[in-house]
Amino acid sequence: MTEQLLDGAIRRVPDFPKKGILFYDITSVLANPAAFKYCIDRMVELYKDKHIDGIACIESRGFLFGAPLADRLGLPIVLIRKKGKLPGKVYSCSYALEYGTATVEAHVEDIKKGAHYIVIDDLVATGGTFAAARNLLEQGGGIVDEFFGVIGLPDLDYDKSLAPTKVTTLINYHGA
């Protein structure tokens, strides 16, 4: 499978979640075994030879892409969850959304001081959730080496909000 075939597997939903937004839906990639396999295989190629100590997955679609990668590379997973979803002691970080704020959390005990992490989600837009995930990992002494999204919307300037950390995507859409 190629990037062109991945592009064909991504569903576009106009005016969702509100009028004027074109939503790139990866559930159609999950429903297409060849497209999903392509994504995981590409991720393994990208990261198999890099020094990584763990995969940080952003709720919830990041779990779906990060878990198979962690399995194939034999790495632990750190879950980045919405506030109130994790029991026990957590690091917490609030961040701005265009319509308010959100908070993400991660278990304190899951983040290892000095460990190197890749942060994974399905899509990189403005970078706010990724930046909050980096904040959580850094609170625990972790180091974020890279951000990964299946889909990137570079016109929303995520590179600026996530600098100097590298951002990798499998496919980019412009004019979003």
Short mmCIF file of N, CA and C in Angstrom, two decimals:
data_model
loop_
_atom_site.label_atom_id
_atom_site.label_comp_id
_atom_site.label_asym_id
_atom_site.label_seq_id
_atom_site.Cartn_x
_atom_site.Cartn_y
_atom_site.Cartn_z
N MET A 1 0.85 -1.18 0.00
CA MET A 1 0.00 0.00 0.00
C MET A 1 0.90 1.24 0.00
N THR A 2 0.46 2.27 -0.64
CA THR A 2 1.22 3.52 -0.73
C THR A 2 0.46 4.65 -0.05
N GLU A 3 1.12 5.79 0.03
CA GLU A 3 0.46 6.98 0.59
C GLU A 3 -0.82 7.30 -0.17
N GLN A 4 -0.81 7.10 -1.48
CA GLN A 4 -2.00 7.37 -2.30
C GLN A 4 -3.17 6.48 -1.88
N LEU A 5 -2.88 5.21 -1.59
CA LEU A 5 -3.94 4.32 -1.15
C LEU A 5 -4.40 4.67 0.26
N LEU A 6 -3.47 5.13 1.13
CA LEU A 6 -3.86 5.59 2.45
C LEU A 6 -4.79 6.79 2.32
N ASP A 7 -4.44 7.71 1.44
CA ASP A 7 -5.28 8.87 1.20
C ASP A 7 -6.70 8.44 0.81
N GLY A 8 -6.80 7.44 -0.04
CA GLY A 8 -8.11 6.95 -0.46
C GLY A 8 -8.90 6.28 0.66
N ALA A 9 -8.20 5.82 1.69
CA ALA A 9 -8.88 5.15 2.81
C ALA A 9 -9.37 6.13 3.87
N ILE A 10 -8.91 7.38 3.83
CA ILE A 10 -9.30 8.37 4.84
C ILE A 10 -10.61 9.04 4.42
N ARG A 11 -11.62 8.92 5.27
CA ARG A 11 -12.93 9.52 5.02
C ARG A 11 -12.88 11.01 5.35
N ARG A 12 -13.46 11.81 4.47
CA ARG A 12 -13.58 13.25 4.71
C ARG A 12 -15.04 13.55 5.03
N VAL A 13 -15.25 14.26 6.15
CA VAL A 13 -16.59 14.59 6.59
C VAL A 13 -16.71 16.11 6.65
N PRO A 14 -17.41 16.71 5.68
CA PRO A 14 -17.56 18.17 5.70
C PRO A 14 -18.48 18.63 6.84
N ASP A 15 -18.18 19.83 7.34
CA ASP A 15 -19.01 20.48 8.37
C ASP A 15 -19.13 19.67 9.65
N PHE A 16 -18.05 19.00 10.05
CA PHE A 16 -18.02 18.27 11.31
C PHE A 16 -16.73 18.60 12.04
N PRO A 17 -16.74 18.91 13.30
CA PRO A 17 -17.88 18.92 14.21
C PRO A 17 -18.72 20.18 14.14
N LYS A 18 -18.30 21.13 13.30
CA LYS A 18 -19.13 22.32 13.10
C LYS A 18 -18.96 22.81 11.66
N LYS A 19 -19.86 23.65 11.24
CA LYS A 19 -19.87 24.16 9.87
C LYS A 19 -18.53 24.80 9.52
N GLY A 20 -18.03 24.48 8.32
CA GLY A 20 -16.79 25.05 7.83
C GLY A 20 -15.56 24.19 8.11
N ILE A 21 -15.71 23.15 8.92
CA ILE A 21 -14.59 22.25 9.25
C ILE A 21 -14.67 21.01 8.36
N LEU A 22 -13.54 20.64 7.76
CA LEU A 22 -13.46 19.37 7.03
C LEU A 22 -12.73 18.40 7.95
N PHE A 23 -13.46 17.39 8.41
CA PHE A 23 -12.94 16.42 9.38
C PHE A 23 -12.34 15.23 8.64
N TYR A 24 -11.09 14.91 8.98
CA TYR A 24 -10.42 13.74 8.40
C TYR A 24 -10.58 12.58 9.38
N ASP A 25 -11.39 11.62 9.01
CA ASP A 25 -11.80 10.53 9.89
C ASP A 25 -10.97 9.28 9.62
N ILE A 26 -10.22 8.84 10.63
CA ILE A 26 -9.37 7.66 10.46
C ILE A 26 -10.12 6.36 10.77
N THR A 27 -11.39 6.44 11.20
CA THR A 27 -12.09 5.18 11.46
C THR A 27 -12.21 4.35 10.19
N SER A 28 -12.22 5.00 9.05
CA SER A 28 -12.26 4.26 7.78
C SER A 28 -10.93 3.56 7.51
N VAL A 29 -9.84 4.09 8.05
CA VAL A 29 -8.53 3.41 7.95
C VAL A 29 -8.55 2.16 8.82
N LEU A 30 -9.13 2.28 10.00
CA LEU A 30 -9.23 1.13 10.91
C LEU A 30 -10.12 0.03 10.32
N ALA A 31 -11.10 0.42 9.54
CA ALA A 31 -12.01 -0.55 8.91
C ALA A 31 -11.41 -1.18 7.66
N ASN A 32 -10.23 -0.70 7.25
CA ASN A 32 -9.55 -1.20 6.07
C ASN A 32 -8.25 -1.86 6.52
N PRO A 33 -8.23 -3.20 6.67
CA PRO A 33 -7.03 -3.86 7.21
C PRO A 33 -5.75 -3.52 6.46
N ALA A 34 -5.80 -3.38 5.16
CA ALA A 34 -4.58 -3.07 4.40
C ALA A 34 -4.08 -1.66 4.73
N ALA A 35 -4.99 -0.71 4.88
CA ALA A 35 -4.60 0.67 5.21
C ALA A 35 -4.03 0.74 6.63
N PHE A 36 -4.67 0.05 7.57
CA PHE A 36 -4.19 0.04 8.95
C PHE A 36 -2.81 -0.62 9.03
N LYS A 37 -2.65 -1.73 8.34
CA LYS A 37 -1.36 -2.43 8.32
C LYS A 37 -0.28 -1.53 7.73
N TYR A 38 -0.61 -0.82 6.67
CA TYR A 38 0.34 0.12 6.07
C TYR A 38 0.82 1.12 7.11
N CYS A 39 -0.11 1.69 7.88
CA CYS A 39 0.26 2.68 8.89
C CYS A 39 1.21 2.09 9.93
N ILE A 40 0.87 0.93 10.46
CA ILE A 40 1.70 0.31 11.49
C ILE A 40 3.06 -0.09 10.92
N ASP A 41 3.06 -0.67 9.73
CA ASP A 41 4.33 -1.05 9.10
C ASP A 41 5.24 0.15 8.89
N ARG A 42 4.67 1.27 8.44
CA ARG A 42 5.47 2.49 8.22
C ARG A 42 6.02 3.02 9.54
N MET A 43 5.20 2.96 10.59
CA MET A 43 5.65 3.42 11.89
C MET A 43 6.81 2.55 12.39
N VAL A 44 6.70 1.26 12.22
CA VAL A 44 7.78 0.36 12.62
C VAL A 44 9.05 0.70 11.85
N GLU A 45 8.94 0.92 10.54
CA GLU A 45 10.11 1.30 9.74
C GLU A 45 10.74 2.58 10.27
N LEU A 46 9.91 3.56 10.64
CA LEU A 46 10.42 4.84 11.11
C LEU A 46 11.16 4.73 12.43
N TYR A 47 10.69 3.85 13.33
CA TYR A 47 11.19 3.88 14.70
C TYR A 47 11.96 2.65 15.15
N LYS A 48 12.07 1.61 14.34
CA LYS A 48 12.71 0.37 14.79
C LYS A 48 14.19 0.54 15.14
N ASP A 49 14.87 1.48 14.52
CA ASP A 49 16.30 1.65 14.77
C ASP A 49 16.62 2.88 15.62
N LYS A 50 15.60 3.50 16.19
CA LYS A 50 15.82 4.69 17.03
C LYS A 50 15.83 4.29 18.49
N HIS A 51 16.57 5.04 19.27
CA HIS A 51 16.60 4.81 20.72
C HIS A 51 15.33 5.39 21.33
N ILE A 52 14.38 4.51 21.63
CA ILE A 52 13.11 4.89 22.24
C ILE A 52 12.89 3.99 23.44
N ASP A 53 12.45 4.57 24.54
CA ASP A 53 12.18 3.79 25.75
C ASP A 53 10.70 3.53 25.97
N GLY A 54 9.84 4.28 25.28
CA GLY A 54 8.40 4.10 25.46
C GLY A 54 7.60 4.86 24.43
N ILE A 55 6.34 4.46 24.31
CA ILE A 55 5.40 5.08 23.39
C ILE A 55 4.31 5.74 24.23
N ALA A 56 4.11 7.05 24.07
CA ALA A 56 3.05 7.77 24.75
C ALA A 56 1.90 7.94 23.77
N CYS A 57 0.74 7.41 24.13
CA CYS A 57 -0.42 7.40 23.23
C CYS A 57 -1.50 8.32 23.76
N ILE A 58 -1.99 9.22 22.89
CA ILE A 58 -3.02 10.18 23.26
C ILE A 58 -4.41 9.56 23.03
N GLU A 59 -5.27 9.71 24.04
CA GLU A 59 -6.63 9.17 23.99
C GLU A 59 -7.40 9.79 22.84
N SER A 60 -8.18 9.05 22.19
CA SER A 60 -8.30 7.60 22.20
C SER A 60 -7.74 6.97 20.93
N ARG A 61 -7.77 7.72 19.85
CA ARG A 61 -7.29 7.13 18.60
C ARG A 61 -5.78 6.91 18.59
N GLY A 62 -5.05 7.66 19.38
CA GLY A 62 -3.62 7.42 19.52
C GLY A 62 -3.33 6.05 20.10
N PHE A 63 -4.25 5.55 20.96
CA PHE A 63 -4.09 4.21 21.52
C PHE A 63 -4.07 3.17 20.40
N LEU A 64 -4.94 3.36 19.40
CA LEU A 64 -5.11 2.38 18.34
C LEU A 64 -3.88 2.25 17.45
N PHE A 65 -3.13 3.33 17.30
CA PHE A 65 -1.92 3.29 16.48
C PHE A 65 -0.67 3.03 17.33
N GLY A 66 -0.65 3.55 18.53
CA GLY A 66 0.51 3.39 19.39
C GLY A 66 0.67 2.00 19.97
N ALA A 67 -0.45 1.35 20.31
CA ALA A 67 -0.36 0.02 20.93
C ALA A 67 0.28 -1.01 19.99
N PRO A 68 -0.13 -1.11 18.72
CA PRO A 68 0.55 -2.08 17.85
C PRO A 68 2.03 -1.76 17.64
N LEU A 69 2.36 -0.47 17.58
CA LEU A 69 3.76 -0.09 17.43
C LEU A 69 4.55 -0.53 18.66
N ALA A 70 4.03 -0.24 19.84
CA ALA A 70 4.71 -0.64 21.07
C ALA A 70 4.87 -2.15 21.14
N ASP A 71 3.85 -2.88 20.72
CA ASP A 71 3.93 -4.34 20.71
C ASP A 71 5.05 -4.81 19.78
N ARG A 72 5.08 -4.28 18.58
CA ARG A 72 6.08 -4.72 17.60
C ARG A 72 7.50 -4.35 18.02
N LEU A 73 7.65 -3.23 18.73
CA LEU A 73 8.99 -2.79 19.15
C LEU A 73 9.34 -3.27 20.56
N GLY A 74 8.38 -3.92 21.23
CA GLY A 74 8.64 -4.41 22.58
C GLY A 74 8.82 -3.31 23.60
N LEU A 75 8.02 -2.24 23.48
CA LEU A 75 8.15 -1.08 24.35
C LEU A 75 6.91 -0.88 25.22
N PRO A 76 7.09 -0.25 26.39
CA PRO A 76 5.94 0.07 27.23
C PRO A 76 5.15 1.25 26.67
N ILE A 77 3.90 1.34 27.11
CA ILE A 77 3.00 2.41 26.69
C ILE A 77 2.68 3.31 27.88
N VAL A 78 2.69 4.61 27.64
CA VAL A 78 2.19 5.58 28.61
C VAL A 78 0.90 6.13 28.01
N LEU A 79 -0.19 5.98 28.75
CA LEU A 79 -1.48 6.49 28.27
C LEU A 79 -1.64 7.96 28.66
N ILE A 80 -1.99 8.78 27.68
CA ILE A 80 -2.32 10.18 27.90
C ILE A 80 -3.84 10.25 27.80
N ARG A 81 -4.50 10.46 28.96
CA ARG A 81 -5.95 10.36 29.02
C ARG A 81 -6.59 11.67 29.41
N LYS A 82 -7.88 11.77 29.12
CA LYS A 82 -8.67 12.92 29.55
C LYS A 82 -8.76 12.92 31.07
N LYS A 83 -8.91 14.10 31.64
CA LYS A 83 -8.95 14.27 33.09
C LYS A 83 -10.01 13.35 33.72
N GLY A 84 -9.59 12.72 34.83
CA GLY A 84 -10.51 11.91 35.61
C GLY A 84 -10.65 10.47 35.17
N LYS A 85 -9.90 10.04 34.17
CA LYS A 85 -10.01 8.67 33.64
C LYS A 85 -9.00 7.71 34.24
N LEU A 86 -7.98 8.24 34.92
CA LEU A 86 -6.93 7.39 35.47
C LEU A 86 -7.00 7.38 37.00
N PRO A 87 -6.93 6.19 37.61
CA PRO A 87 -6.89 6.12 39.07
C PRO A 87 -5.48 6.41 39.57
N GLY A 88 -5.37 6.77 40.81
CA GLY A 88 -4.04 6.96 41.39
C GLY A 88 -3.47 8.34 41.13
N LYS A 89 -2.18 8.47 41.42
CA LYS A 89 -1.48 9.74 41.29
C LYS A 89 -1.16 10.02 39.83
N VAL A 90 -1.48 11.23 39.38
CA VAL A 90 -1.28 11.59 37.97
C VAL A 90 -0.59 12.95 37.85
N TYR A 91 0.11 13.11 36.72
CA TYR A 91 0.52 14.44 36.28
C TYR A 91 -0.65 14.98 35.48
N SER A 92 -0.83 16.30 35.51
CA SER A 92 -1.96 16.91 34.83
C SER A 92 -1.50 18.15 34.07
N CYS A 93 -2.13 18.39 32.92
CA CYS A 93 -1.81 19.59 32.14
C CYS A 93 -3.07 20.06 31.42
N SER A 94 -3.42 21.32 31.61
CA SER A 94 -4.54 21.92 30.90
C SER A 94 -4.01 22.72 29.73
N TYR A 95 -4.81 22.79 28.68
CA TYR A 95 -4.40 23.52 27.49
C TYR A 95 -5.61 24.12 26.82
N ALA A 96 -5.38 25.12 25.96
CA ALA A 96 -6.46 25.86 25.31
C ALA A 96 -6.95 25.13 24.07
N LEU A 97 -8.25 25.17 23.91
CA LEU A 97 -8.91 24.74 22.68
C LEU A 97 -9.57 25.97 22.08
N GLU A 98 -10.00 25.88 20.84
CA GLU A 98 -10.63 27.06 20.25
C GLU A 98 -11.95 27.39 20.93
N TYR A 99 -12.53 26.43 21.63
CA TYR A 99 -13.83 26.63 22.28
C TYR A 99 -13.77 26.51 23.80
N GLY A 100 -12.57 26.51 24.38
CA GLY A 100 -12.45 26.39 25.83
C GLY A 100 -11.10 25.81 26.21
N THR A 101 -11.12 24.95 27.24
CA THR A 101 -9.90 24.29 27.67
C THR A 101 -10.15 22.79 27.85
N ALA A 102 -9.08 22.05 27.88
CA ALA A 102 -9.13 20.62 28.14
C ALA A 102 -7.95 20.29 29.05
N THR A 103 -8.05 19.15 29.70
CA THR A 103 -6.99 18.69 30.59
C THR A 103 -6.70 17.24 30.28
N VAL A 104 -5.41 16.92 30.20
CA VAL A 104 -4.97 15.53 30.03
C VAL A 104 -4.12 15.13 31.22
N GLU A 105 -4.07 13.82 31.46
CA GLU A 105 -3.32 13.29 32.58
C GLU A 105 -2.57 12.03 32.19
N ALA A 106 -1.55 11.70 32.97
CA ALA A 106 -0.79 10.46 32.80
C ALA A 106 -0.39 9.97 34.18
N HIS A 107 -0.35 8.65 34.36
CA HIS A 107 0.09 8.09 35.64
C HIS A 107 1.53 8.48 35.94
N VAL A 108 1.76 8.95 37.16
CA VAL A 108 3.10 9.32 37.61
C VAL A 108 4.05 8.13 37.48
N GLU A 109 3.60 6.96 37.90
CA GLU A 109 4.47 5.78 37.93
C GLU A 109 4.83 5.24 36.55
N ASP A 110 4.11 5.65 35.51
CA ASP A 110 4.38 5.13 34.16
C ASP A 110 5.48 5.89 33.43
N ILE A 111 5.77 7.10 33.87
CA ILE A 111 6.79 7.93 33.20
C ILE A 111 8.12 7.75 33.92
N LYS A 112 9.11 7.37 33.16
CA LYS A 112 10.43 7.10 33.73
C LYS A 112 11.37 8.28 33.48
N LYS A 113 12.03 8.73 34.54
CA LYS A 113 12.97 9.84 34.43
C LYS A 113 14.09 9.47 33.47
N GLY A 114 14.36 10.37 32.52
CA GLY A 114 15.42 10.17 31.54
C GLY A 114 15.03 9.29 30.36
N ALA A 115 13.81 8.74 30.37
CA ALA A 115 13.36 7.88 29.27
C ALA A 115 12.97 8.72 28.06
N HIS A 116 13.21 8.15 26.88
CA HIS A 116 12.90 8.82 25.62
C HIS A 116 11.57 8.28 25.07
N TYR A 117 10.68 9.21 24.67
CA TYR A 117 9.35 8.84 24.23
C TYR A 117 9.02 9.40 22.85
N ILE A 118 8.19 8.65 22.12
CA ILE A 118 7.50 9.13 20.93
C ILE A 118 6.05 9.31 21.34
N VAL A 119 5.46 10.46 21.02
CA VAL A 119 4.05 10.73 21.34
C VAL A 119 3.24 10.51 20.08
N ILE A 120 2.17 9.70 20.20
CA ILE A 120 1.40 9.28 19.02
C ILE A 120 -0.08 9.64 19.15
N ASP A 121 -0.62 10.16 18.06
CA ASP A 121 -2.07 10.36 17.92
C ASP A 121 -2.41 10.15 16.46
N ASP A 122 -3.69 10.18 16.16
CA ASP A 122 -4.12 9.95 14.77
C ASP A 122 -3.88 11.16 13.89
N LEU A 123 -3.98 12.37 14.46
CA LEU A 123 -3.93 13.58 13.65
C LEU A 123 -3.23 14.69 14.41
N VAL A 124 -2.41 15.45 13.72
CA VAL A 124 -1.76 16.63 14.29
C VAL A 124 -2.38 17.85 13.63
N ALA A 125 -3.05 18.70 14.43
CA ALA A 125 -3.67 19.91 13.90
C ALA A 125 -2.90 21.13 14.43
N THR A 126 -3.37 21.74 15.51
CA THR A 126 -2.67 22.90 16.06
C THR A 126 -1.51 22.50 16.95
N GLY A 127 -1.52 21.26 17.43
CA GLY A 127 -0.44 20.77 18.29
C GLY A 127 -0.71 20.92 19.77
N GLY A 128 -1.86 21.46 20.16
CA GLY A 128 -2.15 21.69 21.57
C GLY A 128 -2.13 20.44 22.43
N THR A 129 -2.76 19.38 21.96
CA THR A 129 -2.79 18.14 22.74
C THR A 129 -1.41 17.52 22.82
N PHE A 130 -0.67 17.58 21.72
CA PHE A 130 0.70 17.06 21.71
C PHE A 130 1.59 17.84 22.70
N ALA A 131 1.45 19.16 22.71
CA ALA A 131 2.25 19.98 23.63
C ALA A 131 1.90 19.65 25.08
N ALA A 132 0.62 19.42 25.35
CA ALA A 132 0.20 19.04 26.71
C ALA A 132 0.78 17.67 27.08
N ALA A 133 0.80 16.74 26.13
CA ALA A 133 1.39 15.42 26.39
C ALA A 133 2.87 15.56 26.70
N ARG A 134 3.56 16.41 25.95
CA ARG A 134 4.99 16.65 26.23
C ARG A 134 5.16 17.18 27.64
N ASN A 135 4.30 18.11 28.04
CA ASN A 135 4.36 18.68 29.38
C ASN A 135 4.24 17.58 30.44
N LEU A 136 3.30 16.65 30.24
CA LEU A 136 3.13 15.54 31.20
C LEU A 136 4.39 14.70 31.30
N LEU A 137 4.94 14.33 30.17
CA LEU A 137 6.14 13.50 30.15
C LEU A 137 7.32 14.22 30.79
N GLU A 138 7.44 15.51 30.53
CA GLU A 138 8.53 16.28 31.12
C GLU A 138 8.34 16.46 32.63
N GLN A 139 7.09 16.53 33.10
CA GLN A 139 6.85 16.60 34.55
C GLN A 139 7.45 15.38 35.25
N GLY A 140 7.42 14.25 34.56
CA GLY A 140 7.97 13.02 35.11
C GLY A 140 9.45 12.81 34.79
N GLY A 141 10.07 13.78 34.15
CA GLY A 141 11.48 13.66 33.81
C GLY A 141 11.73 12.95 32.50
N GLY A 142 10.67 12.69 31.73
CA GLY A 142 10.82 12.05 30.43
C GLY A 142 11.26 13.04 29.37
N ILE A 143 11.71 12.51 28.25
CA ILE A 143 12.20 13.31 27.13
C ILE A 143 11.39 12.93 25.89
N VAL A 144 10.77 13.92 25.26
CA VAL A 144 10.01 13.65 24.05
C VAL A 144 10.92 13.86 22.85
N ASP A 145 11.19 12.76 22.14
CA ASP A 145 12.07 12.81 20.97
C ASP A 145 11.33 13.19 19.71
N GLU A 146 10.04 12.83 19.64
CA GLU A 146 9.32 13.05 18.40
C GLU A 146 7.81 12.94 18.64
N PHE A 147 7.07 13.65 17.79
CA PHE A 147 5.61 13.53 17.74
C PHE A 147 5.25 12.84 16.44
N PHE A 148 4.26 11.96 16.49
CA PHE A 148 3.82 11.25 15.30
C PHE A 148 2.30 11.32 15.19
N GLY A 149 1.84 11.65 13.97
CA GLY A 149 0.42 11.58 13.65
C GLY A 149 0.27 10.93 12.29
N VAL A 150 -0.74 10.10 12.14
CA VAL A 150 -1.00 9.51 10.83
C VAL A 150 -1.25 10.64 9.84
N ILE A 151 -2.08 11.61 10.24
CA ILE A 151 -2.46 12.74 9.39
C ILE A 151 -1.90 14.03 9.99
N GLY A 152 -1.39 14.90 9.14
CA GLY A 152 -0.93 16.21 9.56
C GLY A 152 -1.67 17.31 8.82
N LEU A 153 -1.99 18.38 9.54
CA LEU A 153 -2.59 19.58 8.95
C LEU A 153 -1.61 20.74 9.15
N PRO A 154 -0.53 20.77 8.35
CA PRO A 154 0.55 21.74 8.58
C PRO A 154 0.14 23.20 8.44
N ASP A 155 -0.93 23.48 7.73
CA ASP A 155 -1.36 24.88 7.60
C ASP A 155 -1.85 25.45 8.93
N LEU A 156 -2.09 24.59 9.92
CA LEU A 156 -2.50 25.06 11.25
C LEU A 156 -1.29 25.32 12.15
N ASP A 157 -0.09 25.27 11.56
CA ASP A 157 1.16 25.69 12.22
C ASP A 157 1.54 24.88 13.46
N TYR A 158 1.27 23.58 13.43
CA TYR A 158 1.67 22.77 14.57
C TYR A 158 3.18 22.77 14.78
N ASP A 159 3.95 22.94 13.72
CA ASP A 159 5.41 22.97 13.87
C ASP A 159 5.85 24.07 14.83
N LYS A 160 5.18 25.23 14.78
CA LYS A 160 5.55 26.34 15.65
C LYS A 160 5.26 26.02 17.10
N SER A 161 4.10 25.45 17.39
CA SER A 161 3.74 25.17 18.78
C SER A 161 4.50 23.97 19.35
N LEU A 162 5.03 23.11 18.49
CA LEU A 162 5.71 21.91 18.96
C LEU A 162 7.23 21.98 18.86
N ALA A 163 7.74 23.06 18.27
CA ALA A 163 9.19 23.23 18.14
C ALA A 163 9.83 23.22 19.52
N PRO A 164 11.02 22.69 19.62
CA PRO A 164 11.91 22.20 18.57
C PRO A 164 11.73 20.71 18.27
N THR A 165 10.73 20.07 18.87
CA THR A 165 10.54 18.63 18.70
C THR A 165 10.08 18.31 17.28
N LYS A 166 10.67 17.28 16.70
CA LYS A 166 10.33 16.84 15.34
C LYS A 166 8.90 16.31 15.30
N VAL A 167 8.19 16.61 14.21
CA VAL A 167 6.84 16.09 13.97
C VAL A 167 6.89 15.27 12.69
N THR A 168 6.41 14.03 12.76
CA THR A 168 6.36 13.15 11.60
C THR A 168 4.92 12.74 11.35
N THR A 169 4.52 12.76 10.08
CA THR A 169 3.19 12.31 9.68
C THR A 169 3.33 11.40 8.46
N LEU A 170 2.30 10.58 8.25
CA LEU A 170 2.31 9.74 7.05
C LEU A 170 1.71 10.45 5.86
N ILE A 171 0.79 11.38 6.12
CA ILE A 171 0.14 12.10 5.02
C ILE A 171 -0.25 13.49 5.54
N ASN A 172 -0.12 14.50 4.70
CA ASN A 172 -0.49 15.87 5.06
C ASN A 172 -1.58 16.37 4.16
N TYR A 173 -2.46 17.18 4.74
CA TYR A 173 -3.51 17.86 3.98
C TYR A 173 -3.36 19.35 4.20
N HIS A 174 -3.44 20.08 3.09
CA HIS A 174 -3.31 21.54 3.13
C HIS A 174 -4.66 22.18 2.86
N GLY A 175 -4.79 23.42 3.37
CA GLY A 175 -6.04 24.16 3.17
C GLY A 175 -7.14 23.68 4.09
N ALA A 176 -6.75 23.03 5.17
CA ALA A 176 -7.75 22.48 6.11
C ALA A 176 -8.26 23.56 7.03
#
